[in-house]
GROMACS .gro file of C-alpha atoms in nm:
model
  367
    1MET     CA    1   0.010   0.022   0.008
    2ASP     CA    2   0.127   0.353  -0.093
    3GLU     CA    3   0.187   0.656   0.174
    4ASN     CA    4  -0.160   0.770   0.062
    5GLY     CA    5  -0.346   0.482   0.089
    6ARG     CA    6  -0.177   0.447   0.447
    7ARG     CA    7  -0.276   0.731   0.525
    8MET     CA    8  -0.609   0.689   0.423
    9VAL     CA    9  -0.650   0.370   0.669
   10ALA     CA   10  -0.522   0.622   0.928
   11VAL     CA   11  -0.754   0.877   0.862
   12ILE     CA   12  -1.069   0.611   0.917
   13LEU     CA   13  -0.950   0.412   1.269
   14VAL     CA   14  -0.889   0.754   1.410
   15ALA     CA   15  -1.225   0.893   1.279
   16ILE     CA   16  -1.395   0.532   1.420
   17MET     CA   17  -1.238   0.622   1.746
   18ALA     CA   18  -1.328   0.995   1.729
   19VAL     CA   19  -1.697   0.907   1.781
   20ALA     CA   20  -1.658   0.733   2.100
   21VAL     CA   21  -1.475   0.991   2.207
   22LEU     CA   22  -1.698   1.281   2.097
   23ALA     CA   23  -1.970   1.099   2.248
   24VAL     CA   24  -1.811   1.109   2.608
   25ALA     CA   25  -1.799   1.482   2.566
   26PHE     CA   26  -2.096   1.577   2.529
   27THR     CA   27  -2.196   1.449   2.857
   28SER     CA   28  -1.880   1.587   3.008
   29GLY     CA   29  -1.996   1.968   3.070
   30PHE     CA   30  -1.692   2.062   2.896
   31ILE     CA   31  -1.755   2.463   2.892
   32LYS     CA   32  -1.765   2.603   3.205
   33SER     CA   33  -2.031   2.777   3.327
   34GLY     CA   34  -1.873   3.144   3.461
   35THR     CA   35  -1.630   3.382   3.364
   36THR     CA   36  -1.525   3.362   3.008
   37GLY     CA   37  -1.243   3.188   2.936
   38SER     CA   38  -1.256   2.914   3.163
   39VAL     CA   39  -1.298   2.585   2.979
   40LEU     CA   40  -1.305   2.240   2.993
   41ASP     CA   41  -1.154   2.083   2.637
   42ALA     CA   42  -1.171   1.741   2.494
   43ALA     CA   43  -0.884   1.617   2.706
   44GLY     CA   44  -1.060   1.715   2.991
   45ARG     CA   45  -0.847   1.999   3.113
   46ASP     CA   46  -0.947   2.312   3.279
   47VAL     CA   47  -0.777   2.584   3.070
   48THR     CA   48  -0.827   2.920   3.198
   49MET     CA   49  -0.783   3.260   3.000
   50ASP     CA   50  -0.699   3.552   3.213
   51SER     CA   51  -0.755   3.753   2.929
   52PRO     CA   52  -0.837   3.729   2.540
   53PRO     CA   53  -0.549   3.585   2.379
   54GLU     CA   54  -0.354   3.830   2.148
   55ARG     CA   55  -0.125   3.524   1.980
   56ILE     CA   56  -0.289   3.267   1.850
   57VAL     CA   57  -0.156   2.951   1.684
   58SER     CA   58  -0.402   2.671   1.496
   59CYS     CA   59  -0.294   2.357   1.424
   60SER     CA   60  -0.594   2.256   1.217
   61PRO     CA   61  -0.743   2.412   0.879
   62SER     CA   62  -1.098   2.398   1.076
   63LEU     CA   63  -0.992   2.539   1.345
   64SER     CA   64  -0.806   2.798   1.177
   65GLU     CA   65  -1.084   2.920   0.977
   66MET     CA   66  -1.307   2.895   1.325
   67VAL     CA   67  -1.076   3.183   1.428
   68ALA     CA   68  -1.115   3.346   1.129
   69ALA     CA   69  -1.485   3.353   1.180
   70LEU     CA   70  -1.478   3.458   1.517
   71GLY     CA   71  -1.347   3.777   1.404
   72LEU     CA   72  -0.975   3.698   1.541
   73ALA     CA   73  -0.770   3.618   1.260
   74ASP     CA   74  -0.543   3.922   1.303
   75LYS     CA   75  -0.485   3.721   1.631
   76LEU     CA   76  -0.340   3.442   1.463
   77VAL     CA   77   0.041   3.448   1.435
   78ALA     CA   78   0.096   3.080   1.282
   79VAL     CA   79  -0.079   2.784   1.082
   80THR     CA   80  -0.002   2.489   0.924
   81GLN     CA   81   0.069   2.426   0.589
   82HIS     CA   82  -0.248   2.311   0.518
   83CYS     CA   83  -0.415   2.523   0.617
   84ASP     CA   84  -0.556   2.795   0.342
   85TYR     CA   85  -0.857   2.963   0.396
   86PRO     CA   86  -1.016   3.246   0.461
   87LYS     CA   87  -0.761   3.491   0.278
   88ALA     CA   88  -0.568   3.613   0.594
   89VAL     CA   89  -0.538   3.238   0.639
   90ASN     CA   90  -0.417   3.127   0.371
   91ASP     CA   91  -0.164   3.462   0.360
   92LEU     CA   92  -0.013   3.366   0.693
   93ASN     CA   93   0.055   3.039   0.476
   94LYS     CA   94   0.216   3.225   0.175
   95ALA     CA   95   0.437   3.443   0.426
   96ASN     CA   96   0.554   3.122   0.545
   97LYS     CA   97   0.423   3.143   0.899
   98THR     CA   98   0.355   2.779   0.981
   99VAL     CA   99   0.427   2.522   1.201
  100GLY     CA  100   0.438   2.222   0.990
  101GLY     CA  101   0.168   2.014   0.827
  102PHE     CA  102  -0.143   1.911   1.005
  103TYR     CA  103  -0.024   1.555   1.096
  104THR     CA  104   0.407   1.663   1.166
  105PRO     CA  105   0.347   2.002   1.406
  106ASN     CA  106   0.657   2.102   1.528
  107TYR     CA  107   0.719   2.255   1.882
  108GLU     CA  108   0.995   2.427   1.838
  109SER     CA  109   0.855   2.608   1.537
  110VAL     CA  110   0.477   2.686   1.774
  111VAL     CA  111   0.730   2.785   2.021
  112SER     CA  112   0.936   3.026   1.815
  113TYR     CA  113   0.581   3.264   1.796
  114ARG     CA  114   0.597   3.330   2.130
  115PRO     CA  115   0.191   3.180   2.139
  116ASP     CA  116  -0.057   3.274   2.430
  117LEU     CA  117  -0.292   3.000   2.294
  118VAL     CA  118  -0.250   2.685   2.089
  119LEU     CA  119  -0.512   2.485   1.946
  120VAL     CA  120  -0.466   2.116   1.854
  121ALA     CA  121  -0.728   1.828   1.743
  122TYR     CA  122  -0.727   1.590   2.032
  123ASP     CA  123  -0.778   1.265   1.837
  124ILE     CA  124  -0.459   1.374   1.664
  125GLU     CA  125  -0.144   1.167   1.800
  126ALA     CA  126   0.105   1.392   1.720
  127HIS     CA  127  -0.127   1.659   1.855
  128LYS     CA  128  -0.173   1.533   2.143
  129ASN     CA  129   0.206   1.498   2.210
  130LEU     CA  130   0.259   1.850   2.105
  131ALA     CA  131   0.001   1.954   2.368
  132ASN     CA  132   0.195   1.758   2.652
  133ARG     CA  133   0.495   1.941   2.561
  134LEU     CA  134   0.353   2.296   2.528
  135ILE     CA  135   0.144   2.240   2.850
  136GLU     CA  136   0.516   2.126   3.026
  137SER     CA  137   0.650   2.452   2.908
  138GLY     CA  138   0.358   2.640   3.035
  139ILE     CA  139   0.191   2.722   2.735
  140ASN     CA  140  -0.211   2.737   2.726
  141VAL     CA  141  -0.343   2.440   2.492
  142VAL     CA  142  -0.667   2.399   2.418
  143GLN     CA  143  -0.720   2.067   2.257
  144MET     CA  144  -1.054   2.047   2.060
  145PHE     CA  145  -1.333   1.785   2.007
  146PRO     CA  146  -1.290   1.511   1.686
  147GLU     CA  147  -1.426   1.660   1.394
  148VAL     CA  148  -1.686   1.434   1.326
  149ASP     CA  149  -2.013   1.592   1.226
  150LEU     CA  150  -2.205   1.876   1.268
  151ARG     CA  151  -2.293   1.862   1.603
  152SER     CA  152  -1.884   1.832   1.671
  153ALA     CA  153  -1.850   2.187   1.464
  154TYR     CA  154  -2.104   2.331   1.693
  155VAL     CA  155  -1.948   2.224   2.014
  156ASN     CA  156  -1.592   2.335   1.881
  157ILE     CA  157  -1.710   2.694   1.768
  158GLY     CA  158  -1.906   2.747   2.114
  159LEU     CA  159  -1.609   2.604   2.293
  160LEU     CA  160  -1.347   2.852   2.066
  161GLY     CA  161  -1.588   3.129   2.102
  162ASN     CA  162  -1.570   3.083   2.523
  163VAL     CA  163  -1.206   3.071   2.556
  164THR     CA  164  -1.165   3.378   2.306
  165GLY     CA  165  -1.417   3.549   2.485
  166THR     CA  166  -1.587   3.560   2.171
  167TYR     CA  167  -1.898   3.376   2.282
  168ASP     CA  168  -2.144   3.562   2.175
  169LYS     CA  169  -2.007   3.603   1.782
  170ALA     CA  170  -1.982   3.200   1.826
  171LEU     CA  171  -2.338   3.157   1.935
  172GLU     CA  172  -2.467   3.426   1.607
  173ILE     CA  173  -2.213   3.186   1.340
  174ILE     CA  174  -2.392   2.892   1.506
  175GLU     CA  175  -2.722   3.005   1.450
  176SER     CA  176  -2.655   3.139   1.091
  177MET     CA  177  -2.535   2.776   1.013
  178LYS     CA  178  -2.872   2.618   1.165
  179ASN     CA  179  -3.087   2.868   0.996
  180LYS     CA  180  -2.913   2.806   0.683
  181ILE     CA  181  -2.936   2.426   0.643
  182ARG     CA  182  -3.291   2.474   0.836
  183GLU     CA  183  -3.416   2.644   0.454
  184THR     CA  184  -3.220   2.372   0.277
  185THR     CA  185  -3.384   2.075   0.484
  186ASP     CA  186  -3.707   2.267   0.408
  187THR     CA  187  -3.650   2.370   0.035
  188VAL     CA  188  -3.583   1.953  -0.049
  189ALA     CA  189  -3.772   1.786   0.189
  190ASN     CA  190  -4.047   1.709  -0.095
  191TYR     CA  191  -3.837   1.618  -0.325
  192GLU     CA  192  -3.770   1.247  -0.465
  193LYS     CA  193  -3.433   1.136  -0.313
  194LYS     CA  194  -3.144   1.112  -0.549
  195ASN     CA  195  -2.906   0.790  -0.459
  196VAL     CA  196  -2.553   0.912  -0.412
  197MET     CA  197  -2.208   0.746  -0.377
  198TYR     CA  198  -1.911   0.973  -0.239
  199ILE     CA  199  -1.573   0.900  -0.341
  200PRO     CA  200  -1.280   1.049  -0.153
  201TYR     CA  201  -1.010   0.842  -0.228
  202ALA     CA  202  -0.878   0.630  -0.524
  203ASP     CA  203  -0.583   0.494  -0.666
  204LYS     CA  204  -0.463   0.548  -1.026
  205SER     CA  205  -0.574   0.177  -1.094
  206PHE     CA  206  -0.918   0.194  -0.893
  207GLU     CA  207  -0.813  -0.095  -0.696
  208GLY     CA  208  -0.838   0.086  -0.380
  209ILE     CA  209  -1.201   0.349  -0.422
  210VAL     CA  210  -1.314   0.416  -0.092
  211VAL     CA  211  -1.627   0.533  -0.050
  212ALA     CA  212  -1.830   0.725   0.255
  213GLY     CA  213  -2.089   0.508   0.439
  214LYS     CA  214  -2.247   0.584   0.784
  215ASP     CA  215  -2.110   0.740   1.089
  216THR     CA  216  -1.963   0.994   0.850
  217ALA     CA  217  -1.975   1.377   0.866
  218VAL     CA  218  -2.043   1.321   0.489
  219ASN     CA  219  -2.340   1.062   0.514
  220GLU     CA  220  -2.508   1.372   0.774
  221ILE     CA  221  -2.403   1.609   0.463
  222ILE     CA  222  -2.581   1.387   0.204
  223THR     CA  223  -2.894   1.332   0.402
  224LEU     CA  224  -2.935   1.680   0.526
  225ALA     CA  225  -2.952   1.777   0.121
  226GLY     CA  226  -3.209   1.542   0.061
  227GLY     CA  227  -3.007   1.250  -0.077
  228ASN     CA  228  -2.947   0.908   0.007
  229ASN     CA  229  -2.624   0.755   0.050
  230ILE     CA  230  -2.647   0.436  -0.120
  231PHE     CA  231  -2.351   0.304   0.081
  232ASP     CA  232  -2.467   0.382   0.406
  233ASN     CA  233  -2.520   0.036   0.558
  234ALA     CA  234  -2.110   0.017   0.555
  235ASN     CA  235  -1.927   0.157   0.872
  236GLY     CA  236  -1.737   0.490   0.789
  237TRP     CA  237  -1.535   0.509   0.542
  238GLN     CA  238  -1.502   0.178   0.343
  239ARG     CA  239  -1.299  -0.001   0.034
  240LEU     CA  240  -1.573  -0.045  -0.234
  241ASN     CA  241  -1.757  -0.395  -0.207
  242PRO     CA  242  -1.741  -0.533  -0.552
  243GLU     CA  243  -2.055  -0.723  -0.435
  244GLU     CA  244  -2.223  -0.389  -0.314
  245LEU     CA  245  -2.131  -0.287  -0.638
  246THR     CA  246  -2.310  -0.532  -0.810
  247LEU     CA  247  -2.617  -0.496  -0.656
  248LYS     CA  248  -2.632  -0.161  -0.618
  249GLY     CA  249  -2.438   0.040  -0.883
  250LYS     CA  250  -2.748   0.034  -1.132
  251ASP     CA  251  -2.927   0.274  -0.905
  252ILE     CA  252  -2.691   0.554  -0.827
  253ASP     CA  253  -2.861   0.869  -0.931
  254CYS     CA  254  -2.532   1.130  -0.853
  255ILE     CA  255  -2.134   1.039  -0.784
  256ILE     CA  256  -1.932   1.326  -0.586
  257ILE     CA  257  -1.578   1.266  -0.622
  258THR     CA  258  -1.357   1.459  -0.446
  259VAL     CA  259  -0.946   1.451  -0.504
  260MET     CA  260  -0.792   1.438  -0.150
  261SER     CA  261  -0.522   1.693  -0.339
  262ASN     CA  262  -0.346   1.419  -0.403
  263ASP     CA  263  -0.137   1.385  -0.722
  264ASN     CA  264  -0.141   1.037  -0.797
  265ALA     CA  265  -0.570   1.012  -0.802
  266PRO     CA  266  -0.709   1.005  -1.134
  267ASP     CA  267  -0.793   1.262  -1.308
  268PRO     CA  268  -1.136   1.325  -1.433
  269ASN     CA  269  -1.076   1.201  -1.796
  270ASP     CA  270  -0.944   0.828  -1.623
  271TRP     CA  271  -1.221   0.852  -1.408
  272ALA     CA  272  -1.497   0.865  -1.714
  273SER     CA  273  -1.302   0.557  -1.890
  274PHE     CA  274  -1.355   0.385  -1.566
  275PHE     CA  275  -1.711   0.460  -1.562
  276GLU     CA  276  -1.783   0.366  -1.896
  277ARG     CA  277  -1.566   0.020  -1.941
  278ASP     CA  278  -1.743  -0.062  -1.625
  279GLN     CA  279  -2.069  -0.314  -1.644
  280PHE     CA  280  -2.295  -0.158  -1.344
  281LEU     CA  281  -2.113   0.157  -1.335
  282SER     CA  282  -2.196   0.226  -1.670
  283GLN     CA  283  -2.542   0.155  -1.646
  284CYS     CA  284  -2.622   0.386  -1.378
  285ASP     CA  285  -2.792   0.755  -1.444
  286ALA     CA  286  -2.509   0.914  -1.297
  287VAL     CA  287  -2.295   0.826  -1.559
  288LYS     CA  288  -2.582   0.816  -1.834
  289ASN     CA  289  -2.701   1.172  -1.713
  290ASN     CA  290  -2.312   1.287  -1.637
  291ALA     CA  291  -2.428   1.376  -1.293
  292ILE     CA  292  -2.029   1.261  -1.182
  293PHE     CA  293  -1.925   1.602  -0.995
  294TYR     CA  294  -1.520   1.669  -0.935
  295LEU     CA  295  -1.456   1.856  -0.605
  296TYR     CA  296  -1.122   2.033  -0.525
  297GLY     CA  297  -0.938   2.311  -0.352
  298GLN     CA  298  -1.255   2.487  -0.141
  299ALA     CA  299  -1.510   2.283  -0.288
  300GLU     CA  300  -1.366   1.981  -0.147
  301ASN     CA  301  -1.233   2.130   0.173
  302ILE     CA  302  -1.625   2.211   0.264
  303PHE     CA  303  -1.668   1.873   0.319
  304ASN     CA  304  -1.365   1.749   0.439
  305ARG     CA  305  -1.360   2.011   0.770
  306GLN     CA  306  -1.634   1.988   0.982
  307SER     CA  307  -1.636   2.330   1.034
  308VAL     CA  308  -1.800   2.690   0.981
  309ARG     CA  309  -1.872   2.601   0.624
  310MET     CA  310  -2.052   2.261   0.644
  311ALA     CA  311  -2.364   2.427   0.638
  312ASP     CA  312  -2.207   2.533   0.270
  313ALA     CA  313  -2.105   2.180   0.185
  314ILE     CA  314  -2.524   2.094   0.264
  315GLN     CA  315  -2.620   2.357  -0.013
  316LEU     CA  316  -2.344   2.248  -0.220
  317MET     CA  317  -2.457   1.927  -0.224
  318THR     CA  318  -2.862   1.988  -0.283
  319HIS     CA  319  -2.761   2.206  -0.620
  320MET     CA  320  -2.514   1.911  -0.731
  321LEU     CA  321  -2.881   1.642  -0.663
  322TYR     CA  322  -3.136   1.868  -0.791
  323PRO     CA  323  -2.962   2.124  -1.057
  324GLU     CA  324  -3.282   2.150  -1.252
  325GLU     CA  325  -3.542   2.225  -0.913
  326LEU     CA  326  -3.281   2.475  -0.767
  327GLY     CA  327  -3.038   2.584  -1.076
  328GLY     CA  328  -2.681   2.675  -0.993
  329VAL     CA  329  -2.501   2.348  -1.097
  330PRO     CA  330  -2.559   2.253  -1.429
  331TYR     CA  331  -2.471   1.924  -1.558
  332HIS     CA  332  -2.235   1.925  -1.897
  333GLU     CA  333  -2.487   1.753  -2.180
  334ASP     CA  334  -2.139   1.722  -2.383
  335GLY     CA  335  -2.002   1.494  -2.142
  336GLU     CA  336  -1.742   1.751  -2.040
  337PRO     CA  337  -1.660   1.678  -1.649
  338ASN     CA  338  -1.841   1.881  -1.386
  339GLU     CA  339  -1.551   2.025  -1.233
  340ILE     CA  340  -1.598   2.240  -0.887
  341GLY     CA  341  -1.319   2.424  -0.699
  342ASP     CA  342  -1.290   2.781  -0.553
  343GLU     CA  343  -1.573   2.919  -0.714
  344TYR     CA  344  -1.838   2.715  -0.523
  345LEU     CA  345  -2.006   3.026  -0.385
  346GLU     CA  346  -2.139   3.077  -0.740
  347TYR     CA  347  -2.361   2.794  -0.703
  348LEU     CA  348  -2.516   2.891  -0.331
  349PRO     CA  349  -2.805   3.089  -0.220
  350GLU     CA  350  -2.646   3.444  -0.122
  351GLN     CA  351  -2.481   3.390   0.190
  352ASN     CA  352  -2.611   3.557   0.542
  353LEU     CA  353  -2.330   3.562   0.781
  354GLY     CA  354  -1.974   3.724   0.725
  355ALA     CA  355  -2.072   3.710   0.316
  356GLN     CA  356  -1.773   4.010   0.268
  357THR     CA  357  -1.534   3.946   0.565
  358PHE     CA  358  -1.525   3.556   0.575
  359TYR     CA  359  -1.681   3.356   0.308
  360GLY     CA  360  -1.583   3.587   0.016
  361THR     CA  361  -1.328   3.437  -0.209
  362THR     CA  362  -1.154   3.442  -0.520
  363ALA     CA  363  -1.321   3.253  -0.788
  364VAL     CA  364  -1.043   3.016  -0.945
  365ARG     CA  365  -1.093   2.761  -1.191
  366ARG     CA  366  -0.858   2.496  -1.257
  367VAL     CA  367  -0.672   2.479  -1.637
   0.00000   0.00000   0.00000
């Protein structure tokens, strides 16, 4: 198995364990009542900030987006090499104000930025090790809850708002997300459900195709968008089962593929050839109608990151599933690949919260 395959397996195992950890978190009273800035984090540690942080280091793209959404982008002094949204965060990345990759945060780099608050992901072993060293050094660390679903996004936004003294703003963001999702689910409530196959990973040989099953954030997104995850009988992220494909392949209405920023993944033309020669997939409506979408850049990230843009992911999913009813994401009738990248906002309804300061992005199409 190549490096990307091993990493994908690792992600699958972490996601399974994260569900159990998060279940405990919701009953632990992690957000303490009382003074702003006093919280119990995912590790069960009591973290109290005497004053709002002025120098924040974020070790996760999802957390960096939350910090920016809370209006604290100017407090960020360093991020990881994978933090690229919104613009203020990406500017730090481009300026090499980074502390390593998401899976490889570097202690010495973090300390060099003299942070008064460091944000890490509790379910990542490298983050745990980093947190332990930072705590021993007397640096404030908040270990955030595993990013497994929409609810965990709300939890982390609230926790981050509390520890940074922006809890009112956090509640505003959460309420806005809920309103957007509620409007979306109400709109598609009476639509005939479309069967969806979501593929986050494949190698060039197509022998290592992974699909989203139940107990994944993507399954939740599909359901809220009015779709039916055709592999929701599988647990978590699963290698495609040929027998399941034999049984269900012909019933797939829409296929969504993310490239996982993997240079070794098949490109859209390779995928098209694969679908045409597969005896089962070639007969499904998704292939016949070219209802296949390739997501990259920020369109991919909104599905991969359980953060403030999950509502965007749900809205985009509805427009991919129901283009005739909702407009916005037309299928190319000539068979040209349907690719969506940083310009994904063009296909969504007008944003309600922070449209100018947070959600705004420059449309960039891959060529």
